[in-house]
Amino acid sequence: MGRITEDLIRRNAEHNDCVIFSLEELSLHQQEIERLEHIDKWCRDLKILYLQNNLIGKIENVGKLKKLEYLNLALNNIEKIENLEGCEWLTKLDLTVNFIGELSSVKTLKHNIHLKELFLMGNPCADFDGYRQFVVASLQQLKWLDGKEIERSERIQALQNFPVIEQQIREQEKAYCLKRAKDKEEAQRNLREEEENEAKGRSYPSFEGQSPFSVESNCHVQAPEGQEGECNQKKSKDSEDDLEFWNKPSLFTPESRLETLRHMEKQRKDQEKLSEKKKKVKPPRILITKDGKALNVNDPKLDFSLKDDEKRNQIILDLAVYRYMDTSLIDVDVQPTYVRVMVKGKVDGVITGWRQTSKSEKSTSDSSRERPNQRSKEIEKLEVDPSKHSFPDVANIVQEKKHRPRRIQSEPKITASEEDPDFEDNPEVPPLI
């Protein structure tokens, strides 16, 4: 069931930048609201208030809305007109399709001197003999009743016959009140029976070695044949009860509206529970099997390639990531047997077994071991394409111009100081630019 909360009002006050204290128009229709509350404290400047198609059973907490001009309470559970004397500027009141049986309660609207339009069609009182004449004579400030203009001759005639009409209305009100009291008693009795049946239905037989939810949960887990049959019987019984509920004749009363809403709410909760149980828990991600084999996984669906460069004795990983993505969102983990790349918390499919070393590679590695001195003298450098740099590295430019030719070579060269052991560098001599 819905309630009027500050968050609900703010969400419906977007046209006023979610500011509620200066709100002049508010629409809270179809919110399943049962009680009219808080509005007179939070929204004192309201001029238009829409509350149609809810479950409000009483007009209350609106007496401080002095500026209210239009109040729409159609399609609710209101049985009496009351507590509107404080709405001094009320011009239009819509109470269409409610349960107002006390037609004499319209006399409380005499104090609303600015009231021009009133809608009472669809209420039990609208079926009373002399209904329109009674309202026209009681509220002389009215200009329109149920969408029909009140003529001056109609009002004169209603005032002349008012004593007789008032007596008729009181008798019909009395008969309606007796009938309404019986309907309330019957509705309360049905509600008690329904609660008892629900209490009986909740008690399930216990099974040893199982959880308290065994009967219900075993319908969706691996259950014995007997329990599966019991679950199927329960489902068929629920569907039969639902069909019986909708086919059962009922009176149009506030209790029947509440009963229908409770039934629909129960159905919705049952469906939610059923869907939650049917949801399968996603198994944890397995990247490496028990026997140590790496699995290929591509959760973010990114294109990648893993190439084996035998000439340079290296493996090249080419991964296509999202454009303009921060590098802090990429986590690379290189292991002897696999490579794992995490992109925005998702595992990319770069998990693979490492290649085995071939004979040629072993021979090259042996030859490299035989020449440790020669390899130690060489300086390994990382070559970068200058065209892709946004700014030059001044230190490297000066050093390269001093000891090596202008054109960048693809392979590293030995510096002059290492080539000539007798070379001495004079610090006083400035570098060549």
Coordinates of C-alpha atoms in Angstrom, one line a residue:
M1 CA 0.0 0.0 0.0
G2 CA 1.2 3.5 -0.8
R3 CA 1.7 6.4 1.5
I4 CA 2.4 10.1 0.9
T5 CA 6.1 10.7 1.6
E6 CA 8.4 13.6 1.0
D7 CA 10.3 11.6 -1.6
L8 CA 7.0 10.8 -3.5
I9 CA 6.1 14.5 -3.5
R10 CA 9.5 15.6 -4.7
R11 CA 9.5 13.0 -7.5
N12 CA 6.2 14.5 -8.7
A13 CA 7.4 18.1 -8.4
E14 CA 10.0 18.0 -11.2
H15 CA 8.3 21.0 -12.9
N16 CA 9.1 23.0 -9.7
D17 CA 12.7 21.8 -9.5
C18 CA 11.7 19.4 -6.8
V19 CA 11.0 22.2 -4.4
I20 CA 7.8 21.4 -2.4
F21 CA 7.3 24.3 -0.1
S22 CA 6.3 26.6 -3.0
L23 CA 4.5 23.9 -5.0
E24 CA 1.2 25.1 -6.6
E25 CA 0.2 21.9 -8.5
L26 CA 0.6 18.3 -7.4
S27 CA -0.5 15.1 -9.0
L28 CA -0.5 11.9 -6.9
H29 CA -3.0 9.8 -8.9
Q30 CA -2.8 6.0 -9.1
Q31 CA -0.4 5.6 -6.2
E32 CA -2.5 3.2 -4.0
I33 CA -2.6 5.9 -1.3
E34 CA -4.8 4.9 1.6
R35 CA -4.6 8.1 3.8
L36 CA -4.4 11.8 3.0
E37 CA -1.6 13.1 5.2
H38 CA 1.4 15.6 5.4
I39 CA 0.3 17.7 2.4
D40 CA -1.1 20.5 4.5
K41 CA 2.3 20.8 6.3
W42 CA 4.7 20.5 3.3
C43 CA 2.7 22.2 0.5
R44 CA 0.9 25.2 1.9
D45 CA 0.7 27.0 -1.4
L46 CA -1.1 24.3 -3.4
K47 CA -3.7 25.5 -5.8
I48 CA -4.4 22.2 -7.7
L49 CA -4.3 18.7 -6.1
Y50 CA -4.9 15.5 -8.1
L51 CA -5.6 12.4 -5.9
Q52 CA -7.9 10.4 -8.2
N53 CA -7.8 6.6 -8.4
N54 CA -6.4 5.9 -5.0
L55 CA -7.7 4.2 -1.8
I56 CA -8.3 7.2 0.3
G57 CA -11.2 6.5 2.8
K58 CA -11.5 9.9 4.5
I59 CA -11.0 13.6 3.6
E60 CA -8.6 15.0 6.1
N61 CA -5.4 17.1 6.6
V62 CA -6.3 19.6 3.9
G63 CA -7.9 22.3 6.0
K64 CA -4.7 24.4 6.0
L65 CA -4.6 24.6 2.2
K66 CA -6.1 28.1 2.1
K67 CA -5.1 28.7 -1.6
L68 CA -6.5 25.4 -2.9
E69 CA -8.8 25.9 -5.8
Y70 CA -9.2 22.5 -7.4
L71 CA -9.4 19.1 -5.5
N72 CA -9.8 15.9 -7.4
L73 CA -10.6 12.9 -5.3
A74 CA -12.5 10.8 -7.9
L75 CA -12.3 7.0 -7.7
N76 CA -11.5 6.7 -4.0
N77 CA -13.2 5.1 -1.0
I78 CA -14.7 8.3 0.5
E79 CA -18.0 7.8 2.3
K80 CA -18.6 11.3 3.7
I81 CA -17.9 14.9 2.7
E82 CA -16.0 16.6 5.6
N83 CA -13.0 18.7 6.7
L84 CA -13.0 21.1 3.8
E85 CA -14.2 24.2 5.6
G86 CA -10.6 25.6 5.8
C87 CA -10.1 25.5 2.0
E88 CA -11.4 29.1 1.6
W89 CA -10.6 29.4 -2.2
L90 CA -12.0 26.0 -3.2
T91 CA -13.7 26.5 -6.6
K92 CA -14.0 22.9 -8.0
L93 CA -14.4 19.6 -6.1
D94 CA -14.5 16.3 -7.9
L95 CA -15.8 13.3 -5.9
T96 CA -16.9 11.1 -8.8
V97 CA -17.3 7.3 -8.2
N98 CA -16.8 7.2 -4.4
F99 CA -19.0 5.6 -1.7
I100 CA -20.8 8.7 -0.4
G101 CA -24.1 7.7 1.0
E102 CA -24.6 10.5 3.5
L103 CA -25.9 13.1 1.1
S104 CA -26.6 15.5 4.0
S105 CA -22.9 15.9 4.4
V106 CA -22.8 18.2 1.4
K107 CA -24.1 20.9 3.8
T108 CA -20.5 21.2 5.2
L109 CA -19.6 22.9 1.9
K110 CA -21.8 25.9 2.7
H111 CA -18.8 27.7 4.2
N112 CA -16.8 27.3 0.9
I113 CA -18.4 30.4 -0.7
H114 CA -16.2 30.2 -3.8
L115 CA -17.3 26.7 -4.7
K116 CA -18.8 26.7 -8.2
E117 CA -18.5 23.1 -9.5
L118 CA -19.2 19.8 -7.7
F119 CA -19.2 16.3 -9.1
L120 CA -21.0 13.5 -7.2
M121 CA -22.0 11.2 -10.0
G122 CA -21.2 7.5 -9.4
N123 CA -21.9 7.7 -5.7
P124 CA -24.7 5.8 -3.9
C125 CA -26.3 9.2 -3.0
A126 CA -26.6 10.1 -6.6
D127 CA -29.3 7.4 -6.9
F128 CA -31.5 8.9 -4.2
D129 CA -34.8 10.4 -5.2
G130 CA -34.5 14.2 -5.1
Y131 CA -30.7 14.1 -5.0
R132 CA -30.1 16.9 -7.4
Q133 CA -32.8 19.2 -5.9
F134 CA -31.4 18.6 -2.4
V135 CA -27.8 19.6 -3.5
V136 CA -29.0 22.6 -5.5
A137 CA -31.1 23.9 -2.5
S138 CA -28.3 23.2 0.1
L139 CA -25.4 24.8 -1.8
Q140 CA -26.7 28.0 -3.3
Q141 CA -23.3 29.2 -4.4
L142 CA -23.0 26.3 -6.9
K143 CA -23.1 27.0 -10.6
W144 CA -22.5 23.5 -12.0
L145 CA -23.5 20.0 -10.6
D146 CA -22.2 16.9 -12.3
G147 CA -21.2 18.9 -15.3
K148 CA -24.7 20.4 -15.8
E149 CA -25.4 24.1 -15.3
I150 CA -27.9 25.0 -12.5
E151 CA -30.6 27.2 -13.9
R152 CA -32.2 30.0 -11.7
S153 CA -35.6 28.4 -12.1
E154 CA -34.3 25.0 -11.0
R155 CA -32.9 26.6 -7.8
I156 CA -36.1 28.4 -7.0
Q157 CA -38.1 25.2 -7.4
A158 CA -35.6 23.2 -5.3
L159 CA -35.9 25.8 -2.5
Q160 CA -39.7 25.6 -2.5
N161 CA -39.7 21.8 -2.2
F162 CA -36.7 21.5 0.1
P163 CA -38.6 20.4 3.4
V164 CA -40.2 17.5 1.6
I165 CA -37.1 16.5 -0.3
E166 CA -35.0 16.7 2.9
Q167 CA -37.3 14.3 4.6
Q168 CA -37.0 11.8 1.7
I169 CA -33.3 12.1 1.7
R170 CA -33.0 11.3 5.4
E171 CA -35.1 8.2 5.0
Q172 CA -33.0 6.9 2.1
E173 CA -29.8 7.7 4.1
K174 CA -31.1 5.7 7.0
A175 CA -31.8 2.6 4.8
Y176 CA -28.4 2.9 3.1
C177 CA -26.6 3.1 6.5
L178 CA -28.3 -0.1 7.7
K179 CA -27.3 -1.9 4.4
R180 CA -23.8 -0.5 4.7
A181 CA -23.4 -1.8 8.3
K182 CA -24.3 -5.3 7.1
D183 CA -21.8 -5.1 4.2
K184 CA -19.1 -4.1 6.7
E185 CA -19.8 -7.0 9.0
E186 CA -19.8 -9.5 6.0
A187 CA -16.5 -8.0 4.7
Q188 CA -14.9 -8.4 8.2
R189 CA -16.1 -12.0 8.5
N190 CA -14.7 -12.8 5.0
L191 CA -11.4 -11.2 6.0
R192 CA -11.1 -13.2 9.1
E193 CA -11.8 -16.5 7.2
E194 CA -9.3 -15.6 4.6
E195 CA -6.6 -14.9 7.3
E196 CA -7.4 -18.2 9.0
N197 CA -7.1 -20.1 5.7
E198 CA -3.8 -18.4 5.0
A199 CA -2.5 -19.4 8.4
K200 CA -3.5 -23.0 7.8
G201 CA -1.8 -22.9 4.4
R202 CA 1.5 -21.7 5.9
S203 CA 1.9 -24.8 8.1
Y204 CA 3.8 -27.4 6.2
P205 CA 4.8 -30.9 7.4
S206 CA 8.4 -31.0 8.6
F207 CA 11.0 -33.2 6.9
E208 CA 14.1 -34.4 8.7
G209 CA 17.4 -33.2 7.5
Q210 CA 15.9 -30.4 5.4
S211 CA 15.5 -26.6 5.8
P212 CA 12.3 -24.9 6.9
F213 CA 11.7 -24.0 3.3
S214 CA 12.0 -27.6 2.1
V215 CA 8.5 -28.0 0.7
E216 CA 8.5 -24.8 -1.3
S217 CA 12.2 -24.7 -2.4
N218 CA 12.3 -28.3 -3.4
C219 CA 10.0 -27.5 -6.3
H220 CA 13.0 -25.7 -8.0
V221 CA 15.9 -27.8 -6.7
Q222 CA 16.4 -31.5 -7.1
A223 CA 13.4 -32.8 -5.3
P224 CA 12.0 -36.3 -4.8
E225 CA 9.1 -37.4 -7.0
G226 CA 6.6 -37.2 -4.0
Q227 CA 7.6 -33.6 -3.3
E228 CA 7.4 -32.6 -7.0
G229 CA 3.9 -33.9 -7.1
E230 CA 3.0 -31.9 -4.0
C231 CA 4.4 -28.7 -5.5
N232 CA 2.5 -29.3 -8.7
Q233 CA -0.7 -29.8 -6.6
K234 CA 0.1 -26.5 -4.8
K235 CA 0.5 -24.6 -8.0
S236 CA -2.8 -26.0 -9.5
K237 CA -4.6 -25.2 -6.2
D238 CA -3.3 -21.6 -6.3
S239 CA -4.5 -21.2 -9.9
E240 CA -7.9 -22.6 -9.0
D241 CA -8.1 -20.2 -6.0
D242 CA -7.2 -17.3 -8.3
L243 CA -9.9 -18.3 -10.8
E244 CA -12.4 -18.7 -8.1
F245 CA -11.6 -15.3 -6.7
W246 CA -12.2 -13.4 -10.0
N247 CA -15.4 -15.4 -10.8
K248 CA -16.9 -14.8 -7.3
P249 CA -19.6 -12.1 -7.4
S250 CA -18.9 -9.2 -5.0
L251 CA -20.5 -5.9 -4.1
F252 CA -19.0 -2.6 -5.1
T253 CA -17.8 -1.4 -1.6
P254 CA -14.6 0.0 -0.2
E255 CA -13.8 -3.4 1.4
S256 CA -14.1 -5.1 -2.0
R257 CA -11.7 -2.7 -3.6
L258 CA -9.2 -3.3 -0.8
E259 CA -9.7 -7.0 -1.0
T260 CA -9.0 -6.9 -4.8
L261 CA -5.9 -4.9 -4.2
R262 CA -4.6 -7.3 -1.5
H263 CA -5.2 -10.2 -3.8
M264 CA -3.3 -8.5 -6.6
E265 CA -0.5 -7.6 -4.2
K266 CA -0.3 -11.2 -3.0
Q267 CA -0.1 -12.5 -6.6
R268 CA 2.7 -10.0 -7.4
K269 CA 4.7 -11.1 -4.3
D270 CA 4.2 -14.8 -5.2
Q271 CA 5.4 -14.1 -8.7
E272 CA 8.5 -12.3 -7.4
K273 CA 9.3 -15.2 -5.0
L274 CA 8.9 -17.6 -7.8
S275 CA 11.1 -15.7 -10.2
E276 CA 13.8 -15.3 -7.5
K277 CA 13.8 -19.0 -6.9
K278 CA 14.1 -19.7 -10.6
K279 CA 17.1 -17.5 -10.9
K280 CA 20.1 -19.7 -11.1
V281 CA 23.1 -18.5 -9.2
K282 CA 26.0 -17.7 -11.6
P283 CA 28.9 -20.0 -10.9
P284 CA 32.2 -18.4 -10.0
R285 CA 34.6 -17.7 -12.9
I286 CA 37.1 -20.5 -13.4
L287 CA 40.3 -19.5 -15.2
I288 CA 42.5 -22.5 -14.5
T289 CA 41.3 -26.1 -14.2
K290 CA 42.2 -28.4 -11.4
D291 CA 44.9 -30.1 -13.6
G292 CA 46.6 -26.7 -14.2
K293 CA 45.2 -26.0 -17.7
A294 CA 44.5 -22.4 -18.5
L295 CA 41.2 -21.6 -20.1
N296 CA 40.4 -19.1 -22.8
V297 CA 37.9 -16.5 -21.6
N298 CA 36.7 -13.3 -23.2
D299 CA 34.1 -11.7 -20.9
P300 CA 34.2 -8.1 -22.3
K301 CA 34.1 -9.4 -25.9
L302 CA 37.2 -7.6 -27.0
D303 CA 39.3 -8.4 -30.1
F304 CA 42.8 -9.6 -29.4
S305 CA 45.6 -11.5 -31.0
L306 CA 48.5 -13.4 -29.5
K307 CA 51.4 -13.8 -32.0
D308 CA 54.6 -15.8 -31.6
D309 CA 57.7 -13.9 -33.0
E310 CA 60.3 -16.6 -33.3
K311 CA 62.9 -14.3 -34.8
R312 CA 63.0 -12.0 -31.8
N313 CA 62.1 -14.8 -29.3
Q314 CA 59.1 -13.0 -28.0
I315 CA 55.3 -13.2 -27.8
I316 CA 53.3 -10.1 -28.9
L317 CA 49.8 -9.5 -27.4
D318 CA 47.6 -7.1 -29.4
L319 CA 44.5 -6.1 -27.5
A320 CA 41.8 -3.7 -28.8
V321 CA 40.3 -1.7 -25.9
Y322 CA 37.7 1.0 -25.7
R323 CA 38.5 4.5 -27.2
Y324 CA 39.3 7.2 -24.6
M325 CA 39.4 4.7 -21.8
D326 CA 41.8 5.5 -18.9
T327 CA 44.7 3.2 -18.6
S328 CA 44.1 2.9 -14.9
L329 CA 41.1 0.7 -15.8
I330 CA 43.4 -1.9 -17.4
D331 CA 45.2 -4.5 -15.3
V332 CA 47.7 -6.8 -17.0
D333 CA 49.0 -9.9 -15.3
V334 CA 51.8 -11.8 -17.1
Q335 CA 52.6 -15.3 -15.8
P336 CA 54.9 -18.0 -17.1
T337 CA 52.0 -20.0 -18.4
Y338 CA 49.3 -17.4 -19.2
V339 CA 48.5 -13.7 -19.6
R340 CA 45.4 -12.2 -18.0
V341 CA 44.1 -8.7 -18.8
M342 CA 41.3 -7.1 -16.6
V343 CA 39.5 -4.3 -18.4
K344 CA 37.0 -2.5 -16.2
G345 CA 36.8 -5.4 -13.8
K346 CA 36.1 -8.0 -16.6
V347 CA 38.4 -10.7 -17.7
D348 CA 39.6 -10.5 -21.3
G349 CA 40.1 -13.6 -23.3
V350 CA 43.9 -13.5 -23.3
I351 CA 44.3 -16.6 -21.1
T352 CA 46.3 -19.2 -23.0
G353 CA 49.1 -21.8 -22.5
W354 CA 52.7 -20.6 -23.1
R355 CA 54.5 -22.1 -26.1
Q356 CA 57.2 -24.7 -25.5
T357 CA 60.8 -23.8 -26.4
S358 CA 62.0 -25.2 -29.7
K359 CA 65.4 -26.7 -30.4
S360 CA 66.5 -23.7 -32.4
E361 CA 65.6 -21.5 -29.4
K362 CA 67.6 -23.8 -27.1
S363 CA 70.6 -23.5 -29.4
T364 CA 70.3 -19.7 -29.5
S365 CA 70.0 -19.6 -25.7
D366 CA 73.1 -21.9 -25.4
S367 CA 75.1 -19.7 -27.8
S368 CA 74.0 -16.6 -25.9
R369 CA 75.3 -18.2 -22.7
E370 CA 78.7 -18.7 -24.3
R371 CA 79.1 -15.0 -25.1
P372 CA 78.2 -13.3 -21.8
N373 CA 80.9 -10.7 -22.0
Q374 CA 79.9 -9.6 -25.5
R375 CA 76.3 -9.3 -24.6
S376 CA 77.0 -7.4 -21.4
K377 CA 78.8 -4.7 -23.4
E378 CA 75.7 -4.0 -25.6
I379 CA 73.2 -1.5 -24.4
E380 CA 69.5 -2.3 -25.1
K381 CA 67.3 0.6 -25.9
L382 CA 63.5 0.9 -26.4
E383 CA 63.0 2.4 -29.9
V384 CA 60.0 4.8 -30.1
D385 CA 58.6 6.3 -33.3
P386 CA 59.2 10.1 -33.1
S387 CA 56.1 10.9 -35.2
K388 CA 53.8 9.5 -32.4
H389 CA 55.4 11.8 -29.8
S390 CA 53.7 15.1 -28.9
F391 CA 56.9 16.6 -27.5
P392 CA 60.6 15.7 -28.1
D393 CA 63.0 14.3 -25.6
V394 CA 65.7 17.0 -25.5
A395 CA 68.2 14.9 -23.6
N396 CA 68.0 12.0 -26.0
I397 CA 68.3 14.3 -29.0
V398 CA 71.5 15.9 -27.7
Q399 CA 73.0 12.6 -26.9
E400 CA 72.2 11.0 -30.2
K401 CA 73.5 14.0 -32.2
K402 CA 76.8 13.8 -30.2
H403 CA 77.5 10.1 -30.5
R404 CA 75.4 8.8 -33.4
P405 CA 74.1 9.9 -36.8
R406 CA 71.0 12.0 -37.2
R407 CA 68.9 9.2 -38.7
I408 CA 67.5 6.9 -36.1
Q409 CA 68.7 3.4 -36.7
S410 CA 66.5 0.4 -36.2
E411 CA 69.2 -1.5 -34.3
P412 CA 71.2 -0.1 -31.3
K413 CA 74.8 0.9 -31.8
I414 CA 77.8 1.0 -29.6
T415 CA 78.8 4.5 -28.4
A416 CA 82.1 6.0 -29.2
S417 CA 83.3 5.8 -25.6
E418 CA 82.8 2.0 -25.6
E419 CA 84.4 1.6 -29.1
D420 CA 87.6 3.4 -28.3
P421 CA 89.0 2.6 -24.9
D422 CA 91.5 5.5 -25.1
F423 CA 88.7 8.1 -25.6
E424 CA 88.5 10.8 -22.9
D425 CA 85.6 13.1 -22.5
N426 CA 86.4 16.8 -21.6
P427 CA 83.6 18.3 -19.6
E428 CA 84.6 21.8 -20.4
V429 CA 84.0 21.3 -24.1
P430 CA 80.3 22.2 -24.9
P431 CA 78.2 19.6 -26.8
L432 CA 77.7 20.0 -30.6
I433 CA 74.2 21.3 -31.4

